Structure formats: structure tokens, C-alpha cells
Tab-separated table of N, CA and C in Angstrom:
chain	number	residue	atom	x	y	z
A	1	MET	N	4.357	19.465	-7.037
A	1	MET	CA	4.315	18.009	-7.041
A	1	MET	C	4.107	17.520	-8.464
A	2	GLY	N	4.873	16.491	-8.850
A	2	GLY	CA	4.729	15.898	-10.168
A	2	GLY	C	3.575	14.911	-10.188
A	3	SER	N	3.391	14.276	-11.330
A	3	SER	CA	2.312	13.305	-11.442
A	3	SER	C	2.740	11.963	-10.855
A	4	ILE	N	1.765	11.110	-10.665
A	4	ILE	CA	2.021	9.764	-10.138
A	4	ILE	C	2.814	8.979	-11.176
A	5	ARG	N	3.825	8.254	-10.707
A	5	ARG	CA	4.611	7.429	-11.626
A	5	ARG	C	5.101	6.181	-10.906
A	6	ARG	N	5.440	5.175	-11.711
A	6	ARG	CA	6.011	3.959	-11.137
A	6	ARG	C	7.427	4.263	-10.665
A	7	LEU	N	7.718	3.844	-9.451
A	7	LEU	CA	9.033	4.101	-8.876
A	7	LEU	C	10.048	3.100	-9.405
A	8	GLU	N	11.285	3.557	-9.507
A	8	GLU	CA	12.388	2.744	-9.995
A	8	GLU	C	13.445	2.636	-8.898
A	9	THR	N	14.435	1.794	-9.118
A	9	THR	CA	15.464	1.603	-8.096
A	9	THR	C	16.148	2.915	-7.732
A	10	ARG	N	16.247	3.856	-8.650
A	10	ARG	CA	16.858	5.159	-8.346
A	10	ARG	C	16.041	5.948	-7.313
A	11	ASP	N	14.801	5.544	-7.064
A	11	ASP	CA	13.924	6.200	-6.089
A	11	ASP	C	14.024	5.575	-4.700
A	12	ALA	N	14.956	4.638	-4.519
A	12	ALA	CA	15.012	3.868	-3.271
A	12	ALA	C	15.150	4.748	-2.035
A	13	ALA	N	15.983	5.770	-2.073
A	13	ALA	CA	16.181	6.620	-0.888
A	13	ALA	C	14.907	7.387	-0.542
A	14	ALA	N	14.247	7.927	-1.546
A	14	ALA	CA	12.997	8.660	-1.303
A	14	ALA	C	11.904	7.713	-0.814
A	15	PHE	N	11.844	6.524	-1.387
A	15	PHE	CA	10.851	5.535	-0.971
A	15	PHE	C	11.114	5.108	0.467
A	16	ARG	N	12.370	4.864	0.798
A	16	ARG	CA	12.732	4.471	2.164
A	16	ARG	C	12.301	5.548	3.158
A	17	ALA	N	12.592	6.807	2.858
A	17	ALA	CA	12.233	7.910	3.760
A	17	ALA	C	10.720	7.988	3.959
A	18	LEU	N	9.959	7.866	2.874
A	18	LEU	CA	8.496	7.921	2.971
A	18	LEU	C	7.959	6.723	3.747
A	19	ARG	N	8.466	5.555	3.435
A	19	ARG	CA	8.000	4.328	4.090
A	19	ARG	C	8.266	4.386	5.600
A	20	LEU	N	9.455	4.785	5.984
A	20	LEU	CA	9.776	4.868	7.405
A	20	LEU	C	8.945	5.940	8.103
A	21	ASP	N	8.636	7.014	7.406
A	21	ASP	CA	7.761	8.045	7.968
A	21	ASP	C	6.380	7.461	8.269
A	22	GLY	N	5.835	6.728	7.324
A	22	GLY	CA	4.529	6.114	7.529
A	22	GLY	C	4.527	5.092	8.649
A	23	LEU	N	5.552	4.255	8.684
A	23	LEU	CA	5.646	3.234	9.732
A	23	LEU	C	5.797	3.866	11.113
A	24	ALA	N	6.531	4.984	11.198
A	24	ALA	CA	6.718	5.657	12.485
A	24	ALA	C	5.442	6.366	12.945
A	25	ARG	N	4.766	7.034	12.022
A	25	ARG	CA	3.565	7.803	12.381
A	25	ARG	C	2.351	6.916	12.648
A	26	HIS	N	2.257	5.813	11.904
A	26	HIS	CA	1.056	4.974	11.974
A	26	HIS	C	1.418	3.494	12.068
A	27	PRO	N	2.023	3.063	13.166
A	27	PRO	CA	2.411	1.647	13.285
A	27	PRO	C	1.218	0.698	13.210
A	28	GLU	N	0.039	1.188	13.539
A	28	GLU	CA	-1.171	0.365	13.509
A	28	GLU	C	-1.711	0.163	12.095
A	29	ALA	N	-1.140	0.853	11.117
A	29	ALA	CA	-1.682	0.815	9.763
A	29	ALA	C	-0.919	-0.108	8.812
A	30	PHE	N	0.183	-0.673	9.271
A	30	PHE	CA	1.021	-1.477	8.385
A	30	PHE	C	1.407	-2.784	9.054
A	31	GLY	N	1.476	-3.851	8.260
A	31	GLY	CA	1.942	-5.124	8.785
A	31	GLY	C	3.427	-5.104	9.108
A	32	ALA	N	4.172	-4.267	8.409
A	32	ALA	CA	5.601	-4.122	8.667
A	32	ALA	C	5.809	-3.188	9.855
A	33	SER	N	7.009	-3.261	10.435
A	33	SER	CA	7.316	-2.369	11.559
A	33	SER	C	8.472	-1.446	11.192
A	34	TRP	N	8.479	-0.274	11.815
A	34	TRP	CA	9.566	0.678	11.611
A	34	TRP	C	10.889	0.032	12.012
A	35	GLU	N	10.911	-0.668	13.132
A	35	GLU	CA	12.143	-1.275	13.632
A	35	GLU	C	12.762	-2.233	12.615
A	36	SER	N	11.938	-3.065	12.009
A	36	SER	CA	12.437	-4.035	11.033
A	36	SER	C	12.926	-3.370	9.755
A	37	GLU	N	12.153	-2.423	9.245
A	37	GLU	CA	12.521	-1.821	7.965
A	37	GLU	C	13.629	-0.783	8.100
A	38	ALA	N	13.745	-0.138	9.257
A	38	ALA	CA	14.824	0.836	9.456
A	38	ALA	C	16.189	0.161	9.421
A	39	GLU	N	16.237	-1.120	9.751
A	39	GLU	CA	17.491	-1.876	9.728
A	39	GLU	C	17.909	-2.289	8.324
A	40	GLN	N	16.983	-2.222	7.366
A	40	GLN	CA	17.273	-2.705	6.017
A	40	GLN	C	18.152	-1.715	5.262
A	41	PRO	N	19.105	-2.235	4.476
A	41	PRO	CA	19.950	-1.343	3.670
A	41	PRO	C	19.154	-0.739	2.513
A	42	LEU	N	19.671	0.318	1.959
A	42	LEU	CA	19.018	0.999	0.847
A	42	LEU	C	18.769	0.036	-0.318
A	43	GLU	N	19.678	-0.912	-0.521
A	43	GLU	CA	19.526	-1.875	-1.612
A	43	GLU	C	18.257	-2.712	-1.454
A	44	TRP	N	17.864	-2.971	-0.223
A	44	TRP	CA	16.648	-3.748	0.042
A	44	TRP	C	15.424	-3.002	-0.477
A	45	PHE	N	15.391	-1.691	-0.260
A	45	PHE	CA	14.281	-0.874	-0.756
A	45	PHE	C	14.309	-0.814	-2.281
A	46	GLY	N	15.511	-0.730	-2.845
A	46	GLY	CA	15.645	-0.755	-4.294
A	46	GLY	C	15.141	-2.063	-4.882
A	47	ALA	N	15.439	-3.181	-4.210
A	47	ALA	CA	14.971	-4.488	-4.673
A	47	ALA	C	13.444	-4.571	-4.602
A	48	THR	N	12.862	-3.973	-3.571
A	48	THR	CA	11.400	-3.941	-3.465
A	48	THR	C	10.799	-3.206	-4.658
A	49	LEU	N	11.405	-2.096	-5.030
A	49	LEU	CA	10.899	-1.325	-6.167
A	49	LEU	C	11.094	-2.064	-7.487
A	50	LYS	N	12.118	-2.890	-7.539
A	50	LYS	CA	12.383	-3.650	-8.767
A	50	LYS	C	11.422	-4.832	-8.916
A	51	THR	N	11.066	-5.472	-7.804
A	51	THR	CA	10.252	-6.686	-7.879
A	51	THR	C	8.751	-6.432	-7.728
A	52	HIS	N	8.369	-5.258	-7.240
A	52	HIS	CA	6.947	-4.928	-7.077
A	52	HIS	C	6.639	-3.641	-7.831
A	53	ALA	N	5.421	-3.534	-8.310
A	53	ALA	CA	4.980	-2.282	-8.915
A	53	ALA	C	4.600	-1.340	-7.779
A	54	VAL	N	5.435	-0.330	-7.548
A	54	VAL	CA	5.171	0.663	-6.515
A	54	VAL	C	5.060	2.014	-7.202
A	55	PHE	N	3.999	2.719	-6.900
A	55	PHE	CA	3.747	4.016	-7.506
A	55	PHE	C	3.953	5.103	-6.465
A	56	GLY	N	4.484	6.229	-6.916
A	56	GLY	CA	4.767	7.311	-5.988
A	56	GLY	C	4.299	8.647	-6.503
A	57	ALA	N	4.133	9.563	-5.558
A	57	ALA	CA	3.803	10.949	-5.854
A	57	ALA	C	5.028	11.786	-5.522
A	58	PRO	N	5.822	12.132	-6.533
A	58	PRO	CA	7.044	12.888	-6.282
A	58	PRO	C	6.755	14.337	-5.873
A	59	ASP	N	7.676	14.862	-5.092
A	59	ASP	CA	7.642	16.270	-4.698
A	59	ASP	C	9.087	16.687	-4.474
A	60	GLY	N	9.643	17.400	-5.423
A	60	GLY	CA	11.063	17.735	-5.349
A	60	GLY	C	11.892	16.472	-5.446
A	61	ASP	N	12.822	16.299	-4.501
A	61	ASP	CA	13.660	15.098	-4.482
A	61	ASP	C	13.032	13.965	-3.692
A	62	GLY	N	11.888	14.217	-3.068
A	62	GLY	CA	11.257	13.211	-2.225
A	62	GLY	C	9.926	12.743	-2.774
A	63	LEU	N	9.218	12.034	-1.914
A	63	LEU	CA	7.886	11.532	-2.243
A	63	LEU	C	6.917	11.977	-1.157
A	64	VAL	N	5.695	12.271	-1.556
A	64	VAL	CA	4.663	12.603	-0.566
A	64	VAL	C	3.650	11.476	-0.415
A	65	GLY	N	3.744	10.480	-1.280
A	65	GLY	CA	2.838	9.345	-1.185
A	65	GLY	C	3.313	8.189	-2.031
A	66	ALA	N	2.838	6.994	-1.672
A	66	ALA	CA	3.166	5.793	-2.441
A	66	ALA	C	2.139	4.709	-2.158
A	67	ALA	N	2.027	3.782	-3.080
A	67	ALA	CA	1.186	2.585	-2.920
A	67	ALA	C	1.733	1.524	-3.856
A	68	GLY	N	1.636	0.256	-3.423
A	68	GLY	CA	2.209	-0.823	-4.205
A	68	GLY	C	1.216	-1.897	-4.590
A	69	LEU	N	1.637	-2.711	-5.550
A	69	LEU	CA	0.869	-3.871	-5.995
A	69	LEU	C	1.734	-5.104	-5.797
A	70	PHE	N	1.226	-6.058	-5.028
A	70	PHE	CA	1.890	-7.344	-4.842
A	70	PHE	C	1.118	-8.382	-5.629
A	71	MET	N	1.841	-9.187	-6.411
A	71	MET	CA	1.222	-10.286	-7.138
A	71	MET	C	1.950	-11.568	-6.768
A	72	PRO	N	1.240	-12.566	-6.251
A	72	PRO	CA	1.866	-13.820	-5.813
A	72	PRO	C	2.496	-14.588	-6.965
A	73	ASP	N	3.520	-15.362	-6.641
A	73	ASP	CA	4.169	-16.226	-7.623
A	73	ASP	C	3.419	-17.539	-7.824
A	74	SER	N	2.731	-17.996	-6.793
A	74	SER	CA	2.047	-19.285	-6.852
A	74	SER	C	0.980	-19.300	-7.945
A	75	PRO	N	1.006	-20.314	-8.817
A	75	PRO	CA	0.008	-20.395	-9.886
A	75	PRO	C	-1.438	-20.369	-9.368
A	76	LYS	N	-1.665	-20.926	-8.199
A	76	LYS	CA	-3.028	-20.969	-7.653
A	76	LYS	C	-3.486	-19.630	-7.102
A	77	LEU	N	-2.560	-18.705	-6.922
A	77	LEU	CA	-2.908	-17.398	-6.351
A	77	LEU	C	-2.738	-16.250	-7.339
A	78	ARG	N	-2.321	-16.547	-8.548
A	78	ARG	CA	-2.036	-15.495	-9.528
A	78	ARG	C	-3.276	-14.752	-10.013
A	79	ASN	N	-4.445	-15.208	-9.636
A	79	ASN	CA	-5.675	-14.537	-10.037
A	79	ASN	C	-5.962	-13.285	-9.208
A	80	LYS	N	-5.186	-13.093	-8.130
A	80	LYS	CA	-5.458	-11.947	-7.263
A	80	LYS	C	-4.175	-11.215	-6.902
A	81	GLY	N	-4.327	-9.935	-6.742
A	81	GLY	CA	-3.223	-9.097	-6.307
A	81	GLY	C	-3.607	-8.395	-5.020
A	82	THR	N	-2.633	-7.744	-4.418
A	82	THR	CA	-2.875	-7.019	-3.171
A	82	THR	C	-2.348	-5.600	-3.290
A	83	LEU	N	-3.194	-4.645	-2.993
A	83	LEU	CA	-2.768	-3.260	-2.867
A	83	LEU	C	-2.164	-3.133	-1.476
A	84	TRP	N	-0.923	-2.660	-1.363
A	84	TRP	CA	-0.233	-2.607	-0.068
A	84	TRP	C	0.514	-1.288	0.086
A	85	GLY	N	0.800	-0.963	1.322
A	85	GLY	CA	1.687	0.144	1.638
A	85	GLY	C	1.194	1.527	1.277
A	86	ALA	N	-0.096	1.690	1.094
A	86	ALA	CA	-0.613	3.006	0.711
A	86	ALA	C	-0.400	4.003	1.855
A	87	TYR	N	0.228	5.119	1.515
A	87	TYR	CA	0.507	6.148	2.521
A	87	TYR	C	0.724	7.485	1.835
A	88	VAL	N	0.124	8.525	2.420
A	88	VAL	CA	0.335	9.908	1.979
A	88	VAL	C	0.734	10.707	3.205
A	89	ARG	N	1.811	11.465	3.087
A	89	ARG	CA	2.265	12.302	4.214
A	89	ARG	C	1.141	13.243	4.657
A	90	PRO	N	1.049	13.509	5.954
A	90	PRO	CA	-0.036	14.358	6.467
A	90	PRO	C	-0.161	15.714	5.781
A	91	ASP	N	0.962	16.357	5.463
A	91	ASP	CA	0.893	17.678	4.840
A	91	ASP	C	0.451	17.645	3.378
A	92	ALA	N	0.338	16.450	2.799
A	92	ALA	CA	-0.089	16.318	1.407
A	92	ALA	C	-1.498	15.739	1.290
A	93	ARG	N	-2.128	15.455	2.401
A	93	ARG	CA	-3.470	14.870	2.367
A	93	ARG	C	-4.511	15.912	1.959
A	94	GLY	N	-5.635	15.418	1.443
A	94	GLY	CA	-6.708	16.308	1.009
A	94	GLY	C	-6.491	16.867	-0.385
A	95	LYS	N	-5.515	16.332	-1.110
A	95	LYS	CA	-5.202	16.819	-2.461
A	95	LYS	C	-5.434	15.745	-3.518
A	96	GLU	N	-6.177	14.703	-3.151
A	96	GLU	CA	-6.509	13.598	-4.063
A	96	GLU	C	-5.303	12.757	-4.476
A	97	ILE	N	-4.205	12.853	-3.744
A	97	ILE	CA	-3.029	12.039	-4.043
A	97	ILE	C	-3.322	10.571	-3.778
A	98	GLY	N	-3.998	10.284	-2.664
A	98	GLY	CA	-4.363	8.909	-2.350
A	98	GLY	C	-5.223	8.290	-3.439
A	99	THR	N	-6.182	9.046	-3.924
A	99	THR	CA	-7.056	8.564	-4.999
A	99	THR	C	-6.241	8.263	-6.249
A	100	ALA	N	-5.298	9.141	-6.592
A	100	ALA	CA	-4.470	8.935	-7.777
A	100	ALA	C	-3.564	7.712	-7.625
A	101	LEU	N	-3.039	7.486	-6.422
A	101	LEU	CA	-2.200	6.312	-6.181
A	101	LEU	C	-3.019	5.027	-6.295
A	102	ILE	N	-4.204	5.020	-5.713
A	102	ILE	CA	-5.090	3.856	-5.803
A	102	ILE	C	-5.409	3.573	-7.267
A	103	SER	N	-5.711	4.613	-8.037
A	103	SER	CA	-6.020	4.440	-9.463
A	103	SER	C	-4.844	3.858	-10.224
A	104	ALA	N	-3.630	4.297	-9.895
A	104	ALA	CA	-2.439	3.767	-10.575
A	104	ALA	C	-2.271	2.277	-10.299
A	105	VAL	N	-2.507	1.869	-9.057
A	105	VAL	CA	-2.396	0.445	-8.714
A	105	VAL	C	-3.489	-0.346	-9.428
A	106	ILE	N	-4.707	0.164	-9.432
A	106	ILE	CA	-5.809	-0.515	-10.126
A	106	ILE	C	-5.486	-0.658	-11.609
A	107	ASP	N	-5.006	0.415	-12.236
A	107	ASP	CA	-4.656	0.359	-13.662
A	107	ASP	C	-3.600	-0.711	-13.925
A	108	GLN	N	-2.597	-0.794	-13.056
A	108	GLN	CA	-1.538	-1.798	-13.209
A	108	GLN	C	-2.105	-3.211	-13.036
A	109	ALA	N	-3.017	-3.379	-12.110
A	109	ALA	CA	-3.566	-4.699	-11.789
A	109	ALA	C	-4.573	-5.192	-12.818
A	110	THR	N	-5.265	-4.286	-13.479
A	110	THR	CA	-6.392	-4.649	-14.339
A	110	THR	C	-6.056	-5.693	-15.388
A	111	SER	N	-4.932	-5.595	-16.035
A	111	SER	CA	-4.591	-6.563	-17.089
A	111	SER	C	-3.832	-7.769	-16.550
A	112	ARG	N	-3.618	-7.814	-15.233
A	112	ARG	CA	-2.788	-8.876	-14.658
A	112	ARG	C	-3.522	-9.820	-13.716
A	113	VAL	N	-4.536	-9.337	-13.033
A	113	VAL	CA	-5.259	-10.149	-12.051
A	113	VAL	C	-6.762	-9.943	-12.194
A	114	GLU	N	-7.519	-10.861	-11.617
A	114	GLU	CA	-8.973	-10.760	-11.653
A	114	GLU	C	-9.527	-9.993	-10.464
A	115	ASP	N	-8.871	-10.136	-9.314
A	115	ASP	CA	-9.312	-9.457	-8.096
A	115	ASP	C	-8.148	-8.716	-7.473
A	116	LEU	N	-8.472	-7.587	-6.865
A	116	LEU	CA	-7.488	-6.813	-6.125
A	116	LEU	C	-7.973	-6.712	-4.686
A	117	ASN	N	-7.149	-7.172	-3.755
A	117	ASN	CA	-7.503	-7.182	-2.330
A	117	ASN	C	-6.712	-6.122	-1.586
A	118	LEU	N	-7.214	-5.783	-0.406
A	118	LEU	CA	-6.474	-4.919	0.503
A	118	LEU	C	-7.034	-5.100	1.901
A	119	SER	N	-6.277	-4.664	2.880
A	119	SER	CA	-6.787	-4.582	4.245
A	119	SER	C	-6.484	-3.177	4.734
A	120	VAL	N	-7.399	-2.640	5.519
A	120	VAL	CA	-7.285	-1.267	5.996
A	120	VAL	C	-7.761	-1.218	7.437
A	121	GLY	N	-7.109	-0.399	8.232
A	121	GLY	CA	-7.499	-0.258	9.631
A	121	GLY	C	-8.979	0.049	9.770
A	122	ALA	N	-9.651	-0.695	10.635
A	122	ALA	CA	-11.106	-0.557	10.785
A	122	ALA	C	-11.520	0.830	11.254
A	123	THR	N	-10.637	1.546	11.926
A	123	THR	CA	-10.987	2.888	12.399
A	123	THR	C	-10.591	3.980	11.401
A	124	ASN	N	-9.958	3.599	10.292
A	124	ASN	CA	-9.527	4.568	9.288
A	124	ASN	C	-10.660	4.798	8.286
A	125	THR	N	-11.705	5.471	8.754
A	125	THR	CA	-12.904	5.652	7.929
A	125	THR	C	-12.631	6.468	6.667
A	126	ARG	N	-11.703	7.390	6.731
A	126	ARG	CA	-11.372	8.195	5.542
A	126	ARG	C	-10.823	7.291	4.434
A	127	ALA	N	-9.903	6.405	4.790
A	127	ALA	CA	-9.330	5.492	3.795
A	127	ALA	C	-10.386	4.506	3.302
A	128	ILE	N	-11.215	4.001	4.199
A	128	ILE	CA	-12.268	3.060	3.790
A	128	ILE	C	-13.184	3.720	2.767
A	129	ARG	N	-13.591	4.958	3.017
A	129	ARG	CA	-14.447	5.679	2.058
A	129	ARG	C	-13.736	5.868	0.717
A	130	ARG	N	-12.444	6.159	0.760
A	130	ARG	CA	-11.677	6.352	-0.483
A	130	ARG	C	-11.625	5.046	-1.282
A	131	TYR	N	-11.390	3.935	-0.590
A	131	TYR	CA	-11.367	2.641	-1.281
A	131	TYR	C	-12.749	2.284	-1.832
A	132	GLU	N	-13.784	2.535	-1.070
A	132	GLU	CA	-15.151	2.270	-1.553
A	132	GLU	C	-15.458	3.118	-2.787
A	133	ALA	N	-15.024	4.365	-2.796
A	133	ALA	CA	-15.238	5.239	-3.954
A	133	ALA	C	-14.527	4.697	-5.194
A	134	ALA	N	-13.420	3.965	-4.989
A	134	ALA	CA	-12.683	3.356	-6.102
A	134	ALA	C	-13.296	2.029	-6.540
A	135	GLY	N	-14.334	1.564	-5.815
A	135	GLY	CA	-15.024	0.334	-6.196
A	135	GLY	C	-14.776	-0.856	-5.295
A	136	PHE	N	-13.911	-0.730	-4.310
A	136	PHE	CA	-13.661	-1.835	-3.384
A	136	PHE	C	-14.891	-2.058	-2.499
A	137	LYS	N	-15.115	-3.327	-2.179
A	137	LYS	CA	-16.220	-3.699	-1.301
A	137	LYS	C	-15.679	-4.469	-0.096
A	138	PRO	N	-16.167	-4.138	1.106
A	138	PRO	CA	-15.718	-4.898	2.277
A	138	PRO	C	-16.284	-6.317	2.240
A	139	TYR	N	-15.499	-7.288	2.660
A	139	TYR	CA	-15.998	-8.662	2.713
A	139	TYR	C	-15.696	-9.334	4.041
A	140	GLY	N	-15.054	-8.635	4.949
A	140	GLY	CA	-14.777	-9.245	6.241
A	140	GLY	C	-14.056	-8.295	7.166
A	141	LEU	N	-13.963	-8.735	8.404
A	141	LEU	CA	-13.262	-7.978	9.433
A	141	LEU	C	-12.356	-8.947	10.176
A	142	GLU	N	-11.093	-8.603	10.266
A	142	GLU	CA	-10.151	-9.401	11.039
A	142	GLU	C	-9.909	-8.653	12.351
A	143	PRO	N	-10.499	-9.140	13.456
A	143	PRO	CA	-10.467	-8.383	14.713
A	143	PRO	C	-9.083	-8.148	15.302
A	144	HIS	N	-8.207	-9.121	15.207
A	144	HIS	CA	-6.855	-8.997	15.763
A	144	HIS	C	-5.822	-9.060	14.644
A	145	ALA	N	-6.022	-8.265	13.608
A	145	ALA	CA	-5.149	-8.309	12.438
A	145	ALA	C	-3.710	-7.929	12.773
A	146	LEU	N	-3.547	-6.925	13.607
A	146	LEU	CA	-2.218	-6.452	13.984
A	146	LEU	C	-2.139	-6.303	15.496
A	147	LYS	N	-0.941	-6.497	16.020
A	147	LYS	CA	-0.704	-6.273	17.438
A	147	LYS	C	0.531	-5.391	17.559
A	148	VAL	N	0.315	-4.207	18.101
A	148	VAL	CA	1.404	-3.252	18.320
A	148	VAL	C	1.541	-3.105	19.824
A	149	GLY	N	2.651	-3.580	20.354
A	149	GLY	CA	2.793	-3.622	21.806
A	149	GLY	C	1.764	-4.606	22.348
A	150	GLU	N	0.922	-4.134	23.232
A	150	GLU	CA	-0.147	-4.976	23.779
A	150	GLU	C	-1.508	-4.638	23.185
A	151	GLN	N	-1.532	-3.734	22.202
A	151	GLN	CA	-2.791	-3.273	21.599
A	151	GLN	C	-3.065	-4.015	20.290
A	152	TYR	N	-4.291	-4.542	20.149
A	152	TYR	CA	-4.726	-5.179	18.912
A	152	TYR	C	-5.448	-4.161	18.042
A	153	TYR	N	-5.323	-4.347	16.730
A	153	TYR	CA	-6.004	-3.478	15.774
A	153	TYR	C	-6.756	-4.344	14.766
A	154	ALA	N	-8.004	-3.983	14.529
A	154	ALA	CA	-8.836	-4.690	13.559
A	154	ALA	C	-8.610	-4.102	12.170
A	155	GLU	N	-8.772	-4.950	11.163
A	155	GLU	CA	-8.686	-4.487	9.784
A	155	GLU	C	-9.903	-4.953	9.001
A	156	VAL	N	-10.370	-4.067	8.134
A	156	VAL	CA	-11.433	-4.387	7.192
A	156	VAL	C	-10.769	-4.975	5.955
A	157	LEU	N	-11.257	-6.124	5.508
A	157	LEU	CA	-10.767	-6.776	4.299
A	157	LEU	C	-11.656	-6.327	3.151
A	158	MET	N	-11.039	-5.883	2.057
A	158	MET	CA	-11.799	-5.344	0.930
A	158	MET	C	-11.328	-5.986	-0.366
A	159	ILE	N	-12.225	-6.012	-1.352
A	159	ILE	CA	-11.918	-6.607	-2.648
A	159	ILE	C	-12.516	-5.757	-3.768
A	160	LEU	N	-11.794	-5.718	-4.878
A	160	LEU	CA	-12.277	-5.087	-6.103
A	160	LEU	C	-12.176	-6.134	-7.192
A	161	ASN	N	-13.318	-6.508	-7.765
A	161	ASN	CA	-13.318	-7.481	-8.855
A	161	ASN	C	-12.992	-6.738	-10.148
A	162	LEU	N	-11.913	-7.155	-10.803
A	162	LEU	CA	-11.479	-6.518	-12.029
A	162	LEU	C	-11.911	-7.309	-13.269
A	163	ASN	N	-12.449	-8.499	-13.045
A	163	ASN	CA	-12.921	-9.366	-14.120
A	163	ASN	C	-14.312	-8.913	-14.510
A	164	GLN	N	-14.438	-8.256	-15.635
A	164	GLN	CA	-15.703	-7.657	-16.042
A	164	GLN	C	-16.835	-8.674	-16.208
A	165	SER	N	-16.491	-9.934	-16.453
A	165	SER	CA	-17.535	-10.960	-16.608
A	165	SER	C	-17.911	-11.580	-15.282
A	166	GLY	N	-17.133	-11.308	-14.219
A	166	GLY	CA	-17.398	-11.946	-12.924
A	166	GLY	C	-18.047	-11.005	-12.023
């Protein structure tokens, strides 16, 4: 496995494969659905990589993990970013790839926003601990954050203040 790097449009096929794998395995962990994203053309994934900072963990021709940074266009919201889409394939877990991806997003966000937000499944204690170790603090719980079929899933809302004076 190579080091963590920012993904480019040439990585669209690998990103699409990883993203769809995550959406299929863990529909309760993402706001997006496999059904919606599987219909998107490869160019759509390439455009996502072009407009958002998405970091990946390469392995051969594919990816074993990725995480992205979303920054709003609205002037009133530009003070905060969102860590989104964090996923590591099951066979690559336990190798600190998730930690490295989180660090890459934090590094990218540090000079651009004051706060970095995320939401994580309330039952995903492993991910919550990883985010807390990176400095994120929980600030709320959204009980019906996602609905998959007839099942609701709660999410923990977390924040990392990147403004050293705040």
C-alpha cells in the first residue's frame, strides 16, 4: 500500500469502486445510497474529486480507504468544513489507515476553516474513538439522522476547532 494522497480525476474508477463498496456494506453509515451513486457515470465521480479534497489510500490499482473534505460556498458558512465519506475496506482495517486519512483531511482543513465537523453512526464506537483521538469532540446526537428502509440510525455530531485562539 502506498501513502495517503489527494485523489485526482484519474482516480475516479478506483474511487467509485471503493465508494460503492462502502455504501453497499454499510448503508447506515452514509447519507448517500448505493442505488443513487451506482447510477452515476464515472465522470460524476471524477467531478467530485475535482471539486472536493478527497484523500485516498492506494493499493495497487485500487484504493483501500478514502475520506473527503467539503467546504461550503456560502460566505456565512466558509468558517467550517465537513469531513465526509470516510471508509476503509474491512481487509485493510487495523492498520492505521483511517487515522492517516483523518489526519490528511485535518491538514487540508487547517489553513482553510476554523472548525471541522463530522457525523458518525452512534453505534460505531471504533470510529468515534478514532475521531476523539484526533481531537474531535461530540456536541450532539441526531436520533433519526438516517433512515434505511424502515430502520432509523442515530448519529453523533462531532467538531474539531482548528482556530488556535478559539
